[in-house]
Coordinates of C-alpha atoms in Angstrom, one line a residue:
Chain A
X151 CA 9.7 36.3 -3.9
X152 CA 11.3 33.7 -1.4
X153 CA 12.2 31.0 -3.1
X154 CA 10.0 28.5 -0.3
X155 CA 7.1 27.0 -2.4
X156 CA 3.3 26.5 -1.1
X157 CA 0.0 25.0 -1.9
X158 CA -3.0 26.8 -2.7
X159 CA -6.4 25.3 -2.9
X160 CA -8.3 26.9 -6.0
X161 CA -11.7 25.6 -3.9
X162 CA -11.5 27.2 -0.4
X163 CA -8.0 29.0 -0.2
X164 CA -5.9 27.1 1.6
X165 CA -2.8 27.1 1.6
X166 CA -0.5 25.0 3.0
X167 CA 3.4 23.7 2.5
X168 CA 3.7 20.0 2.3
X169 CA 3.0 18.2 -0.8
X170 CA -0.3 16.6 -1.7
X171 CA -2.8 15.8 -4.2
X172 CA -5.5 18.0 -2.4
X173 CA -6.7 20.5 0.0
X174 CA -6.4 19.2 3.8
X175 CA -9.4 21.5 4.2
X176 CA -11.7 21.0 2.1
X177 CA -10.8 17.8 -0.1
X178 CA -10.7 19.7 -3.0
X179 CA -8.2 18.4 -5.5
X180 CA -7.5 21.6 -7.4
X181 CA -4.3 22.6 -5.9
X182 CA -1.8 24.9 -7.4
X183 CA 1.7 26.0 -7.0
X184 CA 2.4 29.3 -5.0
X185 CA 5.5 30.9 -3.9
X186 CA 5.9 32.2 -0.4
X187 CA 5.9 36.0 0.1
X188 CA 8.2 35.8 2.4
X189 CA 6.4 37.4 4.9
X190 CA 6.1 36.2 8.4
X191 CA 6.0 36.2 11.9
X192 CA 7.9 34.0 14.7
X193 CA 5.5 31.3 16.0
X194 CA 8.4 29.4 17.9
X195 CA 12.3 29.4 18.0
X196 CA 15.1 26.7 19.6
X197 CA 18.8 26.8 19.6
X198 CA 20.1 23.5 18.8
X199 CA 23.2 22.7 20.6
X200 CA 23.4 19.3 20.1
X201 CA 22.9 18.3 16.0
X202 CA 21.2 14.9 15.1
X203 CA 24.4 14.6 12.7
X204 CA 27.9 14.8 13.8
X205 CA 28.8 17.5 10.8
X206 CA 26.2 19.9 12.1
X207 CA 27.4 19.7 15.8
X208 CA 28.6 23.1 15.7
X209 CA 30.1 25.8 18.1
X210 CA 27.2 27.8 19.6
X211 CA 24.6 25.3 17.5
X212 CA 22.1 26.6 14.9
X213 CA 18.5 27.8 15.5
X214 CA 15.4 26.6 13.9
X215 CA 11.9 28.5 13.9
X216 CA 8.8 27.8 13.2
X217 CA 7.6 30.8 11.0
X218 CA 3.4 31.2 10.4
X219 CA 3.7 32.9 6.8
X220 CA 1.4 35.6 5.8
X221 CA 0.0 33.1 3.1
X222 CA -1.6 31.2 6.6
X223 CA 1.1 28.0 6.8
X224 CA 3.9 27.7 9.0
X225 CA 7.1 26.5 8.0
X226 CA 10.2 25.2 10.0
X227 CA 13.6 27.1 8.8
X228 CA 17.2 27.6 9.7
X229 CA 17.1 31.0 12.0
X230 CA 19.1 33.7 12.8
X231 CA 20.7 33.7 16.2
X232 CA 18.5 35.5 18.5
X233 CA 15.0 35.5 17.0
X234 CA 11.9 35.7 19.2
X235 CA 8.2 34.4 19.3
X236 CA 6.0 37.2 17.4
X237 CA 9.0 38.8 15.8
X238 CA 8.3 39.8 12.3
X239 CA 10.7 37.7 9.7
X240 CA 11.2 37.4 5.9
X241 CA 11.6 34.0 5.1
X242 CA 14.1 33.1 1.3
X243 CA 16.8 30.3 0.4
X244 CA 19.9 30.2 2.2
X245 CA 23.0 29.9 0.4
X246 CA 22.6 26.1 1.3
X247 CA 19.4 25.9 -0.2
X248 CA 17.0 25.8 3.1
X249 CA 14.8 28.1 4.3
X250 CA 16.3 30.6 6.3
X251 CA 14.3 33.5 9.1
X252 CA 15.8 36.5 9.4
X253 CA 14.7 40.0 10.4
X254 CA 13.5 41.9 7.6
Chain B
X133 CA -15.3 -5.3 29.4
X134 CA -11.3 -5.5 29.2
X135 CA -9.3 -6.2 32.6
X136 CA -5.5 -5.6 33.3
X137 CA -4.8 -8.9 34.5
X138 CA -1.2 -9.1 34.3
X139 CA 1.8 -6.6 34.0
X140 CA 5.8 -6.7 34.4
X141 CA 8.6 -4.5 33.6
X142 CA 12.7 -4.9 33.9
X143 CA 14.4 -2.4 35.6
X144 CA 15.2 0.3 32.8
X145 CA 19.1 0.9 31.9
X146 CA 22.4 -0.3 30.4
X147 CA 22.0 -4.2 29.8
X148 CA 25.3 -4.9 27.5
X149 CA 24.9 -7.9 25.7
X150 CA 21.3 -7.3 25.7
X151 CA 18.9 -7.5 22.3
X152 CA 15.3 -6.5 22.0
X153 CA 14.0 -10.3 21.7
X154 CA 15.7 -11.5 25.2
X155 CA 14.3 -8.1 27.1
X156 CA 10.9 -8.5 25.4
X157 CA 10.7 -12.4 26.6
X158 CA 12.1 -11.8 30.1
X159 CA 8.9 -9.2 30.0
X160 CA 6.3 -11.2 28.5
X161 CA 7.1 -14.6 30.3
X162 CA 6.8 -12.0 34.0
X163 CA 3.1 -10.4 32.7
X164 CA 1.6 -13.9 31.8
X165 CA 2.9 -15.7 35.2
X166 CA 1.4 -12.5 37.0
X167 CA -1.6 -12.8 35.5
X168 CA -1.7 -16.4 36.4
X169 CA -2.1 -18.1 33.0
X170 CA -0.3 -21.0 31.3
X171 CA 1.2 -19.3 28.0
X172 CA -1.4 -21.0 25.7
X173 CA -4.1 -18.9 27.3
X174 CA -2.6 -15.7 25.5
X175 CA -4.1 -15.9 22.1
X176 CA -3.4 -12.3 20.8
X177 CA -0.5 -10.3 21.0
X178 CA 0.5 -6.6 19.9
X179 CA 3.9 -5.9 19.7
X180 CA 5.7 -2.7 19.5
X181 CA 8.2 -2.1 17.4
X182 CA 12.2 -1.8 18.0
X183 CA 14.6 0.5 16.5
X184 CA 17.5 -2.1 17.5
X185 CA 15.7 -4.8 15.8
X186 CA 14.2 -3.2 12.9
X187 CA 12.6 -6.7 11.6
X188 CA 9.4 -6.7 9.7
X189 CA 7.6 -8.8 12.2
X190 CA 8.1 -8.0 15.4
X191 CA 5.3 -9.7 16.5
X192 CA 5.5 -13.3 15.4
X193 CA 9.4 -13.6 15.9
X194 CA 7.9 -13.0 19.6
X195 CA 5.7 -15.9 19.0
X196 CA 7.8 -18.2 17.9
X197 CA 10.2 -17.2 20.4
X198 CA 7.7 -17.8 23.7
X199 CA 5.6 -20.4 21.6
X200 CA 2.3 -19.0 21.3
X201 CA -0.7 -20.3 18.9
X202 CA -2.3 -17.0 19.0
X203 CA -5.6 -15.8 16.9
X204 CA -4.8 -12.5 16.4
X205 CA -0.9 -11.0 16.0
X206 CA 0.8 -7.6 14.9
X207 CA 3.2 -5.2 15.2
X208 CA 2.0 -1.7 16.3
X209 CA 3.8 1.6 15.7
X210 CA 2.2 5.2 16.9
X211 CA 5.7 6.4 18.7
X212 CA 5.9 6.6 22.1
X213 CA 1.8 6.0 22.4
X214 CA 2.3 2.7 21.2
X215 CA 1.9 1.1 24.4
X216 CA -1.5 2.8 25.3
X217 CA -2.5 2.3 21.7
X218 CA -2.0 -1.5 22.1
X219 CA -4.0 -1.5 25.1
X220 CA -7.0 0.1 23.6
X221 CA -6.3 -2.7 20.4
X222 CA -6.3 -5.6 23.0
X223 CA -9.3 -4.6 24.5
X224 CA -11.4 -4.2 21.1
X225 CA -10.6 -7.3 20.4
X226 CA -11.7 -8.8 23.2
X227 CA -14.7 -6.6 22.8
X228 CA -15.0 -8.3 19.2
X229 CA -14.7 -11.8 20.6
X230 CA -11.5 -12.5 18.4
X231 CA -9.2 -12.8 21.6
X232 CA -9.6 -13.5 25.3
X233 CA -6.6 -12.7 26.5
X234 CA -4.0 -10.4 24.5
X235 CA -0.3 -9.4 25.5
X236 CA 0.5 -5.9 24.8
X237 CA 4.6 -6.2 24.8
X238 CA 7.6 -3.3 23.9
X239 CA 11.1 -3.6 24.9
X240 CA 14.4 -2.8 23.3
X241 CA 18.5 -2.5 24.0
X242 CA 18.4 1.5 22.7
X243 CA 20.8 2.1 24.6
X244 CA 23.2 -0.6 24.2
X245 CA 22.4 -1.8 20.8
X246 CA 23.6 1.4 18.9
X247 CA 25.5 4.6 19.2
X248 CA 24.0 7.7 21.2
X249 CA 24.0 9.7 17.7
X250 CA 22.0 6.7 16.3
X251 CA 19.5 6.8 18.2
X252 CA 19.1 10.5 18.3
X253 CA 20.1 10.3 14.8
X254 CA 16.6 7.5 14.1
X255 CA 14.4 9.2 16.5
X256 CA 14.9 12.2 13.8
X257 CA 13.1 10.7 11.1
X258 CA 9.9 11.2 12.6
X259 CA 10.2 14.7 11.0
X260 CA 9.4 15.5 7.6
X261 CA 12.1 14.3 5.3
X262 CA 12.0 17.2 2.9
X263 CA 11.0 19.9 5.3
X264 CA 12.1 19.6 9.0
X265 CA 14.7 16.7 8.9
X266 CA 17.3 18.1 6.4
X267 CA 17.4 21.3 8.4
X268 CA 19.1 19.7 11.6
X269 CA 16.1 19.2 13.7
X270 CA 16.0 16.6 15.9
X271 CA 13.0 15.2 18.0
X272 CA 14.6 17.3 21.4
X273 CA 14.3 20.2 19.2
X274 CA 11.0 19.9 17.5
X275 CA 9.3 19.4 21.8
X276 CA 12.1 22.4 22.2
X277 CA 9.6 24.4 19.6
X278 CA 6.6 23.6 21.4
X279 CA 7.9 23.9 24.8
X280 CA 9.3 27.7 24.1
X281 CA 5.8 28.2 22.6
X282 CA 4.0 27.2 25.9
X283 CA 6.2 29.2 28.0
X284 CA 5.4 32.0 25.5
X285 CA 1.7 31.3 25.9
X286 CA 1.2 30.5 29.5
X287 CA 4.4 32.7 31.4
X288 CA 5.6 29.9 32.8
X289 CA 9.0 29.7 33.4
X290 CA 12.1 27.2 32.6
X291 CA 12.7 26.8 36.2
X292 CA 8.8 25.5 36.6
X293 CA 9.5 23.2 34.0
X294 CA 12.7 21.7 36.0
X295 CA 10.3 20.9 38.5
X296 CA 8.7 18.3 36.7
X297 CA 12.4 16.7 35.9
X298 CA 12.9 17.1 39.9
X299 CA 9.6 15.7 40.7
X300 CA 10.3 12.8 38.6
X301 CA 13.8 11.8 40.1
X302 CA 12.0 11.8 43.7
X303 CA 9.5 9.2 42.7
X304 CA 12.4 6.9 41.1
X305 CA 14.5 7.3 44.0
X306 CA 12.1 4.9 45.6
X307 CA 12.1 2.2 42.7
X308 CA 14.8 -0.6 42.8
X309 CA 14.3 -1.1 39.0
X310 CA 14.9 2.7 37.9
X311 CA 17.8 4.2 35.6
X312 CA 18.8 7.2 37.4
X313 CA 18.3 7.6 40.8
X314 CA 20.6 10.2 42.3
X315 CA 18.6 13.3 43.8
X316 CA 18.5 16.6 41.7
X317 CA 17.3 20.0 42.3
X318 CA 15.8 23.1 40.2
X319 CA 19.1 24.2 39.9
X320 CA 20.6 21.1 38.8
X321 CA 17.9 21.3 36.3
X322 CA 19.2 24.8 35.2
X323 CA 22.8 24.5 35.2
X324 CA 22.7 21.3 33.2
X325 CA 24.4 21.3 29.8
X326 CA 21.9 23.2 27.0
X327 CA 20.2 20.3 24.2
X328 CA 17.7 22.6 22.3
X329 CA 16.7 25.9 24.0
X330 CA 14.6 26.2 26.5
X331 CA 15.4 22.4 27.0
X332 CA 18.6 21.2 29.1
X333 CA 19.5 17.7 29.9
X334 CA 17.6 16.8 32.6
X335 CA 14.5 18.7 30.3
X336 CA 14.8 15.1 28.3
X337 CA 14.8 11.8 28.9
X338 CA 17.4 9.2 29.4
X339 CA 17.9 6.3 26.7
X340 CA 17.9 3.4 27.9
X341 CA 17.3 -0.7 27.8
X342 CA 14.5 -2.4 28.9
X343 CA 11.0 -4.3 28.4
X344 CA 7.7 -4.2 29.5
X345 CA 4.9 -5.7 29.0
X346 CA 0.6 -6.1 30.0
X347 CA -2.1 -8.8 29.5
X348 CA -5.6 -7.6 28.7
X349 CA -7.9 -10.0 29.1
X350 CA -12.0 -10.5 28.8
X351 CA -12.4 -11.4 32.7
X352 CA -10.7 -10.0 35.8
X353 CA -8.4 -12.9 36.7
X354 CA -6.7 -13.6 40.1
X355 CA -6.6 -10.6 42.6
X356 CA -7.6 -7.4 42.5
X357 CA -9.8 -6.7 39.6
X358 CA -8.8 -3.5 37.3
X359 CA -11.4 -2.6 34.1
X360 CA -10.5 -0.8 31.3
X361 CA -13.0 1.9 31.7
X362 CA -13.0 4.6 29.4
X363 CA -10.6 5.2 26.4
X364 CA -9.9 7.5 23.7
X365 CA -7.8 8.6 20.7
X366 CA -6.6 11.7 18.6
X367 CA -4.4 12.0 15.7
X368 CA -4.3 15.3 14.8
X369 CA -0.8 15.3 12.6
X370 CA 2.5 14.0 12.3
X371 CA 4.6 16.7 12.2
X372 CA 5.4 19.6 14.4
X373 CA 5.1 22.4 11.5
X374 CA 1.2 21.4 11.1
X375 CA 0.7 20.9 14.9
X376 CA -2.9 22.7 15.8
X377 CA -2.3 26.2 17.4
X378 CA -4.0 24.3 20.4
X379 CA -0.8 22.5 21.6
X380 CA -2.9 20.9 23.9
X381 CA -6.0 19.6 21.8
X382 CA -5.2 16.1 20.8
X383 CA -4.4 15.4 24.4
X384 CA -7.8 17.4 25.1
X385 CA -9.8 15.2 22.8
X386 CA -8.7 11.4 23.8
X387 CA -8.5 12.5 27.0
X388 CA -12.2 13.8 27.2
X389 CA -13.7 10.9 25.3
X390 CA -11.7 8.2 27.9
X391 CA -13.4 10.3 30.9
X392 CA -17.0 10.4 28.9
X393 CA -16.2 6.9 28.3
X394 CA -15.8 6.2 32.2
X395 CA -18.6 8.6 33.0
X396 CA -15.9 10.8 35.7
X397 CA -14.2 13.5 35.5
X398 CA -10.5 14.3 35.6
X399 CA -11.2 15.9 39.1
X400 CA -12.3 11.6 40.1
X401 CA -8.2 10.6 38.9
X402 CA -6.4 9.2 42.3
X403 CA -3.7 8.4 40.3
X404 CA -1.7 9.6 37.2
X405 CA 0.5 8.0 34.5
X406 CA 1.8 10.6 31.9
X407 CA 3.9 10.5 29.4
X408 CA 7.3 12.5 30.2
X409 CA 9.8 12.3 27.1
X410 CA 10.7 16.2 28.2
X411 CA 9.3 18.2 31.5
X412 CA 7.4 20.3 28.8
X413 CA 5.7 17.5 27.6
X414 CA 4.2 16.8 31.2
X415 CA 3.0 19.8 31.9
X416 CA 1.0 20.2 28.7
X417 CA -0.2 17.2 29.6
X418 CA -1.3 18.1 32.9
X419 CA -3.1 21.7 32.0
X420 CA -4.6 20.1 28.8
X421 CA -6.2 17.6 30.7
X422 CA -7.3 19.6 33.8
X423 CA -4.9 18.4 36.5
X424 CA -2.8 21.9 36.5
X425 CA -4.5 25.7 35.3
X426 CA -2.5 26.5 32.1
X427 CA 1.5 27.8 33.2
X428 CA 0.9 26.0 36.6
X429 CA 2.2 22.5 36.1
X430 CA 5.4 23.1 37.7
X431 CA 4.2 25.0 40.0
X432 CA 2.0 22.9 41.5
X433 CA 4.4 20.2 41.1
X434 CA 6.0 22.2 43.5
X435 CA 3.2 22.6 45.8
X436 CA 2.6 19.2 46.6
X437 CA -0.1 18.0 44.3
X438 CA 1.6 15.2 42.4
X439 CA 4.1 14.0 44.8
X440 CA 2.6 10.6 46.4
X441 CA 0.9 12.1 49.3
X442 CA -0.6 14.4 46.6
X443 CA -4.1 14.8 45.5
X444 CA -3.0 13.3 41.6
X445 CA 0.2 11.4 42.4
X446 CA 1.8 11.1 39.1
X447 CA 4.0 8.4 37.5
X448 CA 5.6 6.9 41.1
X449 CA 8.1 5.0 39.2
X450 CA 10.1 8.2 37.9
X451 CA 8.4 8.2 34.6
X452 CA 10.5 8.2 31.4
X453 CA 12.7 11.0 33.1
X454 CA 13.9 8.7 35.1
X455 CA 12.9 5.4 35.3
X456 CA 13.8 5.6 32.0
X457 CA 12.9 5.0 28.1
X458 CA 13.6 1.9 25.9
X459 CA 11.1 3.2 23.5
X460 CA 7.7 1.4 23.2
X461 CA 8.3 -0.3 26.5
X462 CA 8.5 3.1 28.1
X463 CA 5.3 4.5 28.5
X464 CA 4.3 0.3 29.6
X465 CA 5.9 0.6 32.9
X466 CA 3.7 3.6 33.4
X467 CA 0.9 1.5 33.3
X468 CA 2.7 -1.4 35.0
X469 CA 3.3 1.0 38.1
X470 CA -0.2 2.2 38.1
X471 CA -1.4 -1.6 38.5
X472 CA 1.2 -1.9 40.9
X473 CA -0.3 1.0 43.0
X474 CA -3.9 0.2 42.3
X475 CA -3.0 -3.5 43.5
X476 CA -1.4 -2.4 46.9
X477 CA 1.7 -3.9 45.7
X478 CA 4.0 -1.0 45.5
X479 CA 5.6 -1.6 48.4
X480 CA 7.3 1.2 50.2
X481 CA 6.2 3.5 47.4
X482 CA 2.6 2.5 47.9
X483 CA 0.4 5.7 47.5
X484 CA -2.1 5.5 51.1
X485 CA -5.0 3.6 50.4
X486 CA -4.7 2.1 46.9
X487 CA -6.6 4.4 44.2
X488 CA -9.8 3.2 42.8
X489 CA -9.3 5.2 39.5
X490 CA -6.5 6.4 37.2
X491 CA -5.7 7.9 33.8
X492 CA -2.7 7.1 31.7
X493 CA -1.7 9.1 28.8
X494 CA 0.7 9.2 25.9
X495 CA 2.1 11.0 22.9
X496 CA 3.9 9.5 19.9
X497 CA 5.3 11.9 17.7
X498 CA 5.5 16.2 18.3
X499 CA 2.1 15.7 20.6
X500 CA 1.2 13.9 17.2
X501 CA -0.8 10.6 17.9
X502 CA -2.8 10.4 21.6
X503 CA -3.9 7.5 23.4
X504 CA -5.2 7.6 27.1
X505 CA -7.6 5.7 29.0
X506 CA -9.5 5.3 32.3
X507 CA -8.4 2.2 34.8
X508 CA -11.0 1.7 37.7
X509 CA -10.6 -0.8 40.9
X510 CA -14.0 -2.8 40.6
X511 CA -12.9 -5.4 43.3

């Protein structure tokens, strides 16, 4: 398992990653805690060379994806270096705690 | 009925010893003497907000400041389509009968009145706080995400993207009141320094200080007479990672209700005002909304079509890319340059003829909040 926690919607089947109190779908307010396969595919990927914070502003950057999981949601993660749109990904914690794409 | 009556706007750019009152009342005071009325006449104001001046009430320290009695007063905040959102506010509640005239009014020293990483640093936080923000995105990096996805989708290339950014410096070459001025090419585009992949600097807009403001009012006032005629809105999310597949279907939606609205068509716009924060967001803009077949934007910003001899002449000021962009004031002198231009007062910009009909558009947030709306010349 990966580590990145879901929604579910017990209703319609939803599943999504931010937190609420009930399905953006359907309404439904029976909504359980899943954990991410970690299956996935590229939807979108940047290289950030210049960070928002000072103590990020590294060397070369960092890249962040957008990932569509296999459960239906997509997730934004930390990235390996060199990723491209419709590449096939497994998504777990980094080290740091954050999401982190990288090829299977 | 709702009519632009009045509109002004600094020139955008590095005021030192600036704040976001003084460039919001040198703005107001302009739009209300353009529009011809004493300042009692404006009894409604929307404000935008500024992230220089983060006070609670924008809108009645503006007030007090210009001495208004007004009936109706707020401070607005959807992001970059503040400005357009305002402007759809005034005019339903002139619609209501609760105002009669209502200044719509953004302006702030972002450039002056805080670091560069400040500002980049706030503009952040309009990412999730658990999900996107923590992981080093910034808002040049979530429109990075969405522009590599529309190259992906549509073939377009970086290089048609520059275009857009080439375009843009053109039209503000021609404006006294714009930030940068100095003539670029595609490969000046290119070879500038990378921000977030596929976007370089001259992808993104400048930051800068400045004001703007508009007066809506219930009657068409002195000179030509411009009616709100159509308008629209979508919200479809806030944040980038639950952005619809569709990148372009907010813009799609407000767009098509402002035209339904207006009974025309996008194929009836003389004249465009767009949002620009990056050349990406521009050309989603323009295929959304049927100006440019999808991947063509820069293209056919290439071609001709939205230069000023074009057949949808498209922000003449230099939009946000280079007039510049003091936040919620930004996407006002849009608007203020399409009255300009609708007015025949553009002077040696002047598009030929001045257009009877034009839509403006903008985004707040990742293509998260749309506002747009149809202007017509009725006299």
């Amino acid at each position: 398992m990966s580590g990145v926690m879901l929604q579910s919607c017990g209703s319609c089947g939803r599943v999504w990653q931010f937190r609420r109190g009930g399905c953006p779908q359907c309404g439904s307010t029976a909504v359980r805690e899943v954990t991410a396969s970690g299956g996935g595919t590229v939807w979108s990927v940047t290289q950030v060379m210049r960070a928002p914070l000072p103590e990020l502003d590294l060397p070369g950057g960092y890249a962040i994806a957008l990932v569509t999981l296999d459960e239906g949601p997509r997730v934004m993660c930390r990235a390996e270096t060199g990723l491209v749109i419709g590449q096939r990904v497994t998504v777990g914690l980094g080290a740091d705690g954050l999401p982190l794409a990288r090829t299977s | 009925m709702a009519f632009l009556t009045g509109v002004a706007a600094t020139a955008f750019g590095k005021y030192s010893g600036s704040d976001a009152p003084s460039l919001m009342e040198t703005a107001a005071r302009a739009a209300i003497a353009d529009a011809g009325l004493p300042l009692e006449a404006v009894d409604g104001l929307v404000c935008g907000y500024a992230t220089t001046f983060p006070h609670l009430m924008t809108a009645t320290v503006m007030v007090e400041r210009l001495g208004l009695t007004p009936r109706h007063a707020h401070q607005a905040a959807v992001g970059g389509a503040t400005g357009v959102v305002g402007l759809l506010l005034a005019r339903h509640l002139i619609a209501a009968g609760a105002c009669r005239h209502v200044l719509v009014l953004g302006g702030e020293n972002r450039l002056t009145g805080q670091s560069r990483d400040d500002a980049v640093k706030t503009l952040a936080g309009v990412g999730h706080p658990v999900h996107e923000v923590p992981l080093g995105a910034s808002v040049p990096a979530y429109y990075a995400l969405v522009a590599a996805r529309h190259l992906h989708e549509t073939g377009a290339s970086e290089r048609d993207l520059a275009e857009l950014a080439v375009l843009m410096r053109r039209h503000a070459a021609a404006h006294p009141g714009a930030q940068l001025t100095k003539p670029i090419s595609v490969d000046d585009v290119m070879a500038s320094k990378p921000v977030a992949t596929p976007l370089k600097l001259l992808d993104c807009c400048p930051i800068s200080d400045g004001a703007a403001a508009v007066v809506v009012s219930a009657e068409p006032g002195q000179g030509a007479s411009i009616r709100l005629a159509g308008w629209g809105e979508a919200h479809t999310h806030q944040h980038v990672s639950e952005m619809p597949d569709d990148l372009g279907l907010g813009a799609r939606i407000a767009a098509n209700q402002a035209f339904a609205g207006a009974g025309r068509s996008a194929a009836d716009m003389r004249l465009l005002g767009l949002y620009d924060s990056f050349t990406p967001t521009l050309a989603i803009f323009l295929e959304a909304l049927g100006f440019a077949p999808p991947g063509r934007a820069g293209a056919m910003a290439r071609e001709g079509l939205f230069g000023r001899d074009g057949r949808f002449p498209l922000n003449l000021h230099g939009g946000l890319l280079s007039y510049g962009h003091p936040g919620v004031a930004g996407f006002l002198a849009h608007v203020v340059e399409v009255i300009r231009q609708m007015r025949g007062e553009a002077g040696d910009r002047q598009v030929a003829g001045p257009p009877p009909l034009a839509y403006c558009h903008a985004d707040g947030g990742v293509f998260s909040s749309h506002a747009g709306f149809v202007l017509e010349r009725t006299a």
